[in-house]
Coordinates of C-alpha atoms in Angstrom, one line a residue:
M1 CA 10.6 12.4 5.6
I2 CA 13.6 13.9 7.3
L3 CA 14.6 17.5 6.9
A4 CA 18.2 18.5 7.1
E5 CA 18.9 21.5 9.3
S6 CA 19.8 23.6 6.2
Q7 CA 16.2 23.0 5.1
W8 CA 14.2 23.5 8.3
R9 CA 16.3 26.3 9.9
P10 CA 15.2 29.0 7.3
L11 CA 11.6 27.9 7.7
A12 CA 11.7 28.1 11.5
D13 CA 13.5 31.5 11.3
A14 CA 10.9 32.9 8.9
H15 CA 8.1 31.6 11.1
A16 CA 9.6 33.2 14.2
A17 CA 10.1 36.5 12.4
A18 CA 6.4 36.5 11.3
V19 CA 5.2 35.9 14.8
D20 CA 7.5 38.6 16.2
E21 CA 6.0 41.0 13.7
L22 CA 2.5 40.1 14.6
A23 CA 3.1 40.2 18.3
A24 CA 5.4 43.3 18.5
A25 CA 2.7 45.9 19.1
H26 CA 1.0 43.8 21.8
L27 CA 4.3 43.2 23.6
E28 CA 5.3 46.8 23.4
R29 CA 1.9 47.9 24.8
R30 CA 2.1 45.4 27.6
R31 CA 5.6 46.6 28.5
R32 CA 4.3 50.2 28.7
G33 CA 1.2 49.1 30.7
E34 CA -1.2 50.3 28.0
K35 CA -4.4 48.5 27.0
H36 CA -6.0 47.7 23.6
P37 CA -9.5 46.3 24.0
V38 CA -9.6 44.1 20.9
E39 CA -6.0 42.8 20.8
D40 CA -5.8 42.2 24.5
F41 CA -9.1 40.3 24.3
L42 CA -7.7 38.1 21.5
W43 CA -4.4 37.4 23.4
T44 CA -6.4 36.6 26.5
Y45 CA -9.2 34.6 25.0
Y46 CA -7.1 32.4 22.9
S47 CA -4.4 32.2 25.6
H48 CA -1.5 31.8 23.2
R49 CA 1.7 33.4 24.4
P50 CA 4.0 34.9 21.7
G51 CA 6.8 32.5 22.9
Q52 CA 4.5 29.6 22.3
L53 CA 3.6 30.7 18.8
R54 CA 7.2 31.2 17.9
R55 CA 7.8 27.4 18.2
W56 CA 7.8 26.0 14.7
Y57 CA 6.7 22.5 13.8
P58 CA 7.2 21.1 10.3
G59 CA 4.1 19.0 10.3
P60 CA 3.1 15.3 10.8
G61 CA 5.5 12.8 9.3
V62 CA 8.5 15.1 9.2
R63 CA 11.4 14.6 11.4

């Protein structure tokens, strides 16, 4: 299956917006040098950076 840009672009943008919303508090605290015991642990333990999570992939078999 091949997706046209008009199909995949809105999906990718929605995905990036969702990740931005979920990571916003963490990034703001990090910018201010503040700590949050639970959220900092999750971001460190799973070692996913917000920029990595923003990358959208349509799934196997889709180009």
